[in-house]
């Protein structure tokens, strides 16, 4: 993406998400002469001073617009001599008007990632990007720590160990402790994928609805109801989870159902965790038992326990008895899932890699160091730390979405 700052009055970026919201924020970086030439014609502060006369850091209320009688109530904060943020009403209209006014004054609108990349390298840009995708407080808090320097400090320390020929064991141990958080780190911006499976009619759709607290999937008393994969995102204990309801598994000659079953198997292969449901109100079948054996890491749910128990000791001892009708067992399912997905929670201030680029460069550094090749390890760590943010698009395209 080319920046034409030289020929423009500056750049402007919408920092808040597009769409409805209480407040929207537009950040503007102006060429030095443009604040008085353009911005002072658009913004009239309630205290009567021009923007250039407002001290840096002051929050100023006023009106925005080319016409002095009409316009938008805004709050402007000067962040630095020529940089400021405009806080206006959320939603599309106010944002569009302000960006149009700025465009007419020759400001170029850029994506927020591009504007924030001026404040650091690719490492910072990746952390900020992942933070913007966090869907829970818990994940946002950890990503915020990485974005505010925890990860850079730890990597800088590691580079120092490698470059200064300190003990390879110490550097390897530090690399291992960073890499131990790889999966966790990638999931801070991508939910853990949990797939529900079981024979037709065991209550998969009912359980997903009960776990979500609303009717996401169709429930019906005939087997073979769910065909497509039905997903919904939620959070358990502050960790984002994508639940997937799938077609009941059975032998079938019906083409549409068979396609759904093939999809269900694909989902099961790639899942982070699986819930295998059996209907304990009915005697066990060979298919139930086969599923339990095939997916030995899965959490087994003895479902419809409100209707009685025909399984007795045939139900694995670790299985959770649950009912979508009474709610029994639902809390335990959440707890067990989270124990499996997030067995360890990092202490505050722990450095965590958050993108696949970071993880693969750490792996590269580890392998080089283990083979006694310090120069290559140092090179990988330097790339991790020093890659410029301007290459963000290229790297994103190369790594796909994490
Ligand atoms: N008593 C009782 N009935 C349940 C429970 N869960 C589901 N049911 C009933 O069992 C039937 C099947 O439920 P579904 O949730 O559609 O089952 P499914 O596994 O999604 O079925 P397919 O999509 O066909 O594979 C419905 O009539 C539900 O009302 C439960 O915990 N207790
Ligand atoms: Mg179903």
Coordinates of N, CA and C and ligand atoms in Angstrom, one line a residue, residues 199-206 218-226 248 303-304 306-307 323-325, ligand 1:
X199 N -24.6 -40.0 17.7 CA -25.6 -40.6 16.8 C -26.7 -39.6 16.6
X200 N -27.5 -39.8 15.5 CA -28.7 -38.9 15.3 C -29.6 -38.9 16.5
X201 N -30.2 -37.8 16.9 CA -31.2 -37.7 17.9 C -30.7 -37.8 19.4
X202 N -29.4 -37.8 19.6 CA -28.9 -37.9 21.0 C -29.0 -36.6 21.7
X203 N -29.3 -35.5 20.9 CA -29.5 -34.2 21.5 C -28.4 -33.2 21.3
X204 N -27.6 -33.3 20.3 CA -26.5 -32.4 20.0 C -27.0 -31.0 19.9
X205 N -28.0 -30.8 19.0 CA -28.5 -29.4 18.8 C -29.1 -28.9 20.1
X206 N -29.8 -29.7 20.8 CA -30.4 -29.2 22.1 C -29.3 -28.8 23.1
X218 N -31.7 -26.1 15.0 CA -33.0 -26.7 15.0 C -33.0 -28.0 15.8
X219 N -34.0 -28.1 16.7 CA -34.2 -29.3 17.5 C -35.4 -30.0 17.0
X220 N -35.3 -31.3 16.8 CA -36.5 -32.0 16.3 C -36.5 -33.5 16.7
X221 N -37.6 -34.1 16.9 CA -37.6 -35.4 17.5 C -37.3 -36.5 16.5
X222 N -37.1 -36.1 15.2 CA -36.7 -37.2 14.2 C -35.2 -37.2 14.0
X223 N -34.6 -38.4 13.9 CA -33.1 -38.4 13.7 C -32.8 -37.9 12.3
X224 N -31.6 -37.3 12.2 CA -31.2 -36.8 10.9 C -31.6 -35.4 10.6
X225 N -31.9 -34.6 11.7 CA -32.4 -33.2 11.5 C -31.2 -32.3 11.0
X226 N -30.1 -32.3 11.8 CA -29.0 -31.4 11.4 C -28.3 -32.0 10.3
X248 N -25.8 -36.0 12.8 CA -25.6 -37.2 13.6 C -24.9 -38.2 12.7
X303 N -26.1 -38.0 27.8 CA -27.1 -37.0 27.7 C -28.5 -37.5 28.0
X304 N -29.4 -36.6 28.1 CA -30.8 -36.9 28.5 C -30.9 -37.7 29.8
X306 N -32.1 -36.9 32.4 CA -33.4 -36.6 33.1 C -34.4 -37.7 32.8
X307 N -34.1 -38.5 31.7 CA -35.1 -39.6 31.3 C -34.7 -41.0 31.9
X323 N -28.3 -32.9 31.1 CA -29.6 -32.8 30.4 C -29.8 -31.4 29.9
X324 N -30.2 -31.3 28.7 CA -30.5 -30.0 28.1 C -31.8 -29.5 28.6
X325 N -32.6 -30.4 29.1 CA -33.9 -30.0 29.6 C -33.8 -29.4 31.0
Ligands
LIG1 N1 -35.8 -35.3 27.9 C1 -34.8 -34.8 27.1 N2 -35.0 -34.7 25.8 C2 -34.0 -34.2 25.1 C3 -32.8 -33.7 25.6 N3 -32.0 -33.3 24.6 C4 -32.7 -33.4 23.5 N4 -33.9 -34.0 23.7 C5 -34.9 -34.3 22.7 O1 -34.3 -35.2 21.8 C6 -34.8 -35.0 20.5 C7 -33.6 -34.8 19.5 O2 -32.9 -33.6 19.9 P1 -31.9 -32.9 18.9 O3 -31.2 -31.9 19.7 O4 -32.6 -32.4 17.7 O5 -30.9 -34.1 18.6 P2 -29.7 -34.1 17.6 O6 -28.6 -35.0 18.1 O7 -29.3 -32.7 17.2 O8 -30.3 -34.8 16.3 P3 -29.8 -34.8 14.8 O9 -29.7 -33.4 14.3 O10 -30.9 -35.5 14.0 O11 -28.5 -35.6 14.7 C8 -35.7 -33.7 20.6 O12 -37.0 -34.2 20.6 C9 -35.3 -33.1 21.9 O13 -36.4 -32.4 22.5 C10 -32.6 -33.9 27.1 O14 -31.6 -33.6 27.7 N5 -33.6 -34.4 27.7

